[in-house]
Short mmCIF file of C-alpha atoms in Angstrom, two decimals:
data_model
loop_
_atom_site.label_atom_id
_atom_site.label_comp_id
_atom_site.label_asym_id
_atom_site.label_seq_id
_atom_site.Cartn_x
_atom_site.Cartn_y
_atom_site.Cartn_z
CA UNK A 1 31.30 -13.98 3.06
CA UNK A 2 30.86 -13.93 7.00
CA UNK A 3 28.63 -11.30 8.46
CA UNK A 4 30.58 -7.89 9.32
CA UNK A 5 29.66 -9.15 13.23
CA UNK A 6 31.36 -12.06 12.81
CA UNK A 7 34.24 -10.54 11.38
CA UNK A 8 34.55 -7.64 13.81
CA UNK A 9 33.96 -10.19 16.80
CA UNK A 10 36.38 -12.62 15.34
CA UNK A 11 39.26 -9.23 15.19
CA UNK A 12 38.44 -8.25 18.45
CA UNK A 13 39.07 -11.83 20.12
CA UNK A 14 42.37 -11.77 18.10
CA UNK A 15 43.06 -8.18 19.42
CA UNK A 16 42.31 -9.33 22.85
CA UNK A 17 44.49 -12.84 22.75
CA UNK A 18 47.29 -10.44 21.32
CA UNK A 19 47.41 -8.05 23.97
CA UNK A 20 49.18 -9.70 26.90
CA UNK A 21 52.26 -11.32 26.42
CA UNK A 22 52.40 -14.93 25.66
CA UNK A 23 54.29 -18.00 23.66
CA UNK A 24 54.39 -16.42 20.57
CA UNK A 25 55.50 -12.77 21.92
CA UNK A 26 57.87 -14.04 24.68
CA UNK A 27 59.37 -15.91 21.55
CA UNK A 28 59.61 -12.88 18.85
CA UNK A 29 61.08 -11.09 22.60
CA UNK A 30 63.61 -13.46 22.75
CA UNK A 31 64.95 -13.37 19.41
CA UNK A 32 64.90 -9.78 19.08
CA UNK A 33 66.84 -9.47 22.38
CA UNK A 34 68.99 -12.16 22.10
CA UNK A 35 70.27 -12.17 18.55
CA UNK A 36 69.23 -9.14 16.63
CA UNK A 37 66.26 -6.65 15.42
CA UNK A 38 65.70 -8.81 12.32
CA UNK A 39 65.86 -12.16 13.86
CA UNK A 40 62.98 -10.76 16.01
CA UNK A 41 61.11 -9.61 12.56
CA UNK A 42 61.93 -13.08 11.00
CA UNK A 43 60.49 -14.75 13.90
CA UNK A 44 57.00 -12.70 13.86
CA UNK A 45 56.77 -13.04 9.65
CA UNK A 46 57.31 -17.02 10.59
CA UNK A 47 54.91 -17.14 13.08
CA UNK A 48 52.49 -15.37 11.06
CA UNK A 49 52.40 -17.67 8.14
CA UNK A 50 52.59 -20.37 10.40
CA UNK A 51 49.04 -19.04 11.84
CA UNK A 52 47.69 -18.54 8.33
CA UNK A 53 48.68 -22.12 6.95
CA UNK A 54 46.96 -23.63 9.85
CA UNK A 55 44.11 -21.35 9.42
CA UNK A 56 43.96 -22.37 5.83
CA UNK A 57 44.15 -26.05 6.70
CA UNK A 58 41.60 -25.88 9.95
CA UNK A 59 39.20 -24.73 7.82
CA UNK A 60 39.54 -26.53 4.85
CA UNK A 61 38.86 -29.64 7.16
CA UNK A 62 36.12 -28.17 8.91
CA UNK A 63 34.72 -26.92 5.75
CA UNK A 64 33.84 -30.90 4.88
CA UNK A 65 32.34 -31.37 8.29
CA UNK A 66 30.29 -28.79 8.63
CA UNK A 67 28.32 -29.61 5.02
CA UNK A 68 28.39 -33.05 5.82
CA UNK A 69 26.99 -33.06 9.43
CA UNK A 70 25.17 -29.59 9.76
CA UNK A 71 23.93 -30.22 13.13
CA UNK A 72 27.84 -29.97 14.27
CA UNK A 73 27.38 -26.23 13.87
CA UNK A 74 24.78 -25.64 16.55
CA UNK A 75 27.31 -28.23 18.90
CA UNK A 76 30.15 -26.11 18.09
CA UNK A 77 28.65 -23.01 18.95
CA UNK A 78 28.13 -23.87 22.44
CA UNK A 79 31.36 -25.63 22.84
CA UNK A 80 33.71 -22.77 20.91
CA UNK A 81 31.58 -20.49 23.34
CA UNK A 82 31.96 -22.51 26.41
CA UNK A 83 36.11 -22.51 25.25
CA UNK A 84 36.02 -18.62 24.68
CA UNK A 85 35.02 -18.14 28.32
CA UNK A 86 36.83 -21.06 29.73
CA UNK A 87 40.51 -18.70 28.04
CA UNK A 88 38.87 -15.72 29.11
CA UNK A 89 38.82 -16.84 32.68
CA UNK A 90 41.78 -18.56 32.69
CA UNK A 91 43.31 -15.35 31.74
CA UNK A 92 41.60 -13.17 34.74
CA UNK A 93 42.55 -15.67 36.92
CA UNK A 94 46.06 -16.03 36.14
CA UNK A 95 46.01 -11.84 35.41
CA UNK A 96 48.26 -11.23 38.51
CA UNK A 97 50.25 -13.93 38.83
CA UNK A 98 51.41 -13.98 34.72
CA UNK A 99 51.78 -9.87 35.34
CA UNK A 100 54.30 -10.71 38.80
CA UNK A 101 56.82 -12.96 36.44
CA UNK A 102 60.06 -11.89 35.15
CA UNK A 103 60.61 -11.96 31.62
CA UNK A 104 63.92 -13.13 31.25
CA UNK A 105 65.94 -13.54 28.04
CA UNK A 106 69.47 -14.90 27.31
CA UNK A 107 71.33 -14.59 24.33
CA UNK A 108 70.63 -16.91 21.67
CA UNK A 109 72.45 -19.00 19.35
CA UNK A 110 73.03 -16.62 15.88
CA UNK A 111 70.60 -18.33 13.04
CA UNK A 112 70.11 -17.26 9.56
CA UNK A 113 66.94 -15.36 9.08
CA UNK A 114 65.79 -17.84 6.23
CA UNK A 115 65.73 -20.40 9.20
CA UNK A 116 64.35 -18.47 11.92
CA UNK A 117 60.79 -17.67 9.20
CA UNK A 118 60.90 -21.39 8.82
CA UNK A 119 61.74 -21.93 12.42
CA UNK A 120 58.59 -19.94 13.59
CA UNK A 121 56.52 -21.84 10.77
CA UNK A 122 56.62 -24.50 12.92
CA UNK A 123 56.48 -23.61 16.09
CA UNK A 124 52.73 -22.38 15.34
CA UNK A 125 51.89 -25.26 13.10
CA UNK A 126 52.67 -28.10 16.01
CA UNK A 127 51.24 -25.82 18.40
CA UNK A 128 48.27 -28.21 19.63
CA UNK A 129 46.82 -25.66 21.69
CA UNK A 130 46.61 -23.17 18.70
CA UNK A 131 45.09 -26.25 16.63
CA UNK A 132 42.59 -26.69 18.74
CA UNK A 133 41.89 -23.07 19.25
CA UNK A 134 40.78 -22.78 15.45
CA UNK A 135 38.77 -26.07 16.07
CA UNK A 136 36.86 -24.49 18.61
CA UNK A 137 37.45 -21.07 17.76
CA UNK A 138 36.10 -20.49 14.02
CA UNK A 139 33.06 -22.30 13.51
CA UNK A 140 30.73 -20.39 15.82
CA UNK A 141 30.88 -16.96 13.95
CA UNK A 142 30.17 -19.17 10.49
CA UNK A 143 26.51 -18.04 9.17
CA UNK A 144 24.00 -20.92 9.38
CA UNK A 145 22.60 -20.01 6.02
CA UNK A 146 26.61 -20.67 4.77
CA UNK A 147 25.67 -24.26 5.00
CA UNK A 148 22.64 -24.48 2.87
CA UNK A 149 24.51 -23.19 0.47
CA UNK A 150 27.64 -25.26 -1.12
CA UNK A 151 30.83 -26.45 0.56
CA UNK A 152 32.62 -22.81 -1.14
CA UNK A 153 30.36 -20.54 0.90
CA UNK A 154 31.69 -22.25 4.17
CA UNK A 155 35.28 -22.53 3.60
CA UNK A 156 34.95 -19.11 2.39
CA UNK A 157 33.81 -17.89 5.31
CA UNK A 158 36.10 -20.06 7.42
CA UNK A 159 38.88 -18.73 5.44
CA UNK A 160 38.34 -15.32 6.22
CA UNK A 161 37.73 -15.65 9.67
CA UNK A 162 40.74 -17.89 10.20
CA UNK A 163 43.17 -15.80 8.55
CA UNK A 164 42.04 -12.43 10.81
CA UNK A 165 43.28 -14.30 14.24
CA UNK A 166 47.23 -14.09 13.18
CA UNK A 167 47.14 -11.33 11.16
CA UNK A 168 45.51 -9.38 14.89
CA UNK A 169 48.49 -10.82 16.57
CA UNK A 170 51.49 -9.56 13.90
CA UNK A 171 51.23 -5.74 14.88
CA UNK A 172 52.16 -6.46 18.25
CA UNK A 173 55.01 -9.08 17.48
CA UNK A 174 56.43 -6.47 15.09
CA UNK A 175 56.31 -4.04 17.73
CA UNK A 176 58.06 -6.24 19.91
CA UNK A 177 60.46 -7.17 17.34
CA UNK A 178 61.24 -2.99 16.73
CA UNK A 179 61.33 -2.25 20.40
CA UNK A 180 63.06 -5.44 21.78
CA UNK A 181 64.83 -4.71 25.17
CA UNK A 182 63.08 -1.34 25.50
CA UNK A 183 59.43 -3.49 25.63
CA UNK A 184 60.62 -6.12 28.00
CA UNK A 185 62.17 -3.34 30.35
CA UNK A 186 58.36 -1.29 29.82
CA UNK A 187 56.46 -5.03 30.50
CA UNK A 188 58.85 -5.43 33.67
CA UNK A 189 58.18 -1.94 35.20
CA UNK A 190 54.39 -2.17 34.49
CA UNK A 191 53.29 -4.99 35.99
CA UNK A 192 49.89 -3.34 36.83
CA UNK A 193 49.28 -2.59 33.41
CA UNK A 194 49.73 -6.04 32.36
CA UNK A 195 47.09 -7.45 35.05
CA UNK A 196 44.66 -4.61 33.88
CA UNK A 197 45.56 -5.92 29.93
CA UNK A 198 44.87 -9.60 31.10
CA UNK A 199 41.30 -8.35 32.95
CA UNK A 200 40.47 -6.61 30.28
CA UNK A 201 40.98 -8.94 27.42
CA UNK A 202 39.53 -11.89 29.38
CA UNK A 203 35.88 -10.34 30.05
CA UNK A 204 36.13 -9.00 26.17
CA UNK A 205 36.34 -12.77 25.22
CA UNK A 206 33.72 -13.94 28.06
CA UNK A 207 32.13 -11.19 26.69
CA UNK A 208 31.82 -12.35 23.09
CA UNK A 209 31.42 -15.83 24.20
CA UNK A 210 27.76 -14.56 25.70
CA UNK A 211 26.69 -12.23 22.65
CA UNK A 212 27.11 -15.72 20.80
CA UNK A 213 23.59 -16.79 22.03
CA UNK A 214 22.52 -13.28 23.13
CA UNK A 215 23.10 -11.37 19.93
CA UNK A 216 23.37 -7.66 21.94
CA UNK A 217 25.46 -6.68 19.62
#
């Protein structure tokens, strides 16, 4: 079972990723605006599972690497750290120029709902970038001890960790998904309160990139 620092570290991070609007929300946006309330739901529930089969498969894999070659851990702690802050600046960097752009959506082609869960499925499964954010993401927060133990103890813990990220980010597509054209005219409007989102969730994740190595908290 991972540490209740790693798990609270690992929410937070998915809390923080969540919080601005990106890929995944833009696309539950568009559905819900452009086709109907329930597309939009169908299109958060798919991208959901589509987050927890990957999670379920990324650390299944890394599971086997980890007991094989234990000295990966200590190399994937500094480079899952050196990612964490590399997104976390990347997102205060881009803060005011993401919160200046339009968010546009046209109406969509009319889809059965069956297809739009299986639709999202895939849009997070051949997502590279979210591949190789579990690569990089999970293993750091994985207790050292875990791998003295047996090859259980780690997926375990990868397991758990992995399936927090998407389940942080389905509040806010389902909120999306309810409030539709009402949240992209509120994201429009605001455009301050999306660059202070973007600041904000980029130093929490340079933030927990540091307490990594530091241990503060």
């Amino acid at each position: 079972m991972p540490s209740l620092e790693a798990i609270l570290a690992v929410t937070l991070a998915g809390f923080a990723l969540s919080a601005t609007p990106g890929p995944s929300m833009l696309y539950v946006l568009s559905r819900s605006v452009g086709q109907s309330r329930a597309a939009g739901l169908a299109s958060a529930l798919g991208l959901g599972l589509g987050g927890v089969l990957l999670a379920v498969a990324t650390a299944l894999g890394l599971a086997v690497v980890l007991t094989t070659y234990d000295w990966l851990l200590s190399t994937l702690k500094y480079l899952g750290s050196a990612y964490l802050i590399y997104l976390g600046v990347e997102m205060i960097k881009d803060a005011r120029a993401n919160s200046r752009m339009d968010l546009k959506v046209e109406t969509l082609e009319q889809q059965p709902l069956g297809q739009i869960v299986g639709q999202g499925i895939f849009v997070e499964l051949l997502n590279p970038k979210t591949v190789l954010f579990f690569a990089l993401f999970l293993p750091p927060f994985v207790s050292a001890s875990g791998l003295a133990g047996t090859d259980p103890m780690v997926k375990w813990q990868l397991l758990t960790l992995g399936v927090i990220v998407p389940l942080t980010a389905l509040p806010a597509d389902i909120v999306v998904a309810f409030l539709g054209g009402t949240m992209a005219q509120a994201l429009q409007r605001n455009r301050r309160v999306r660059e202070c989102l973007a600041w904000a969730a980029g130093i929490i994740l340079v933030c927990i990139a540091f307490n990594l190595h530091l241990n503060i908290i």
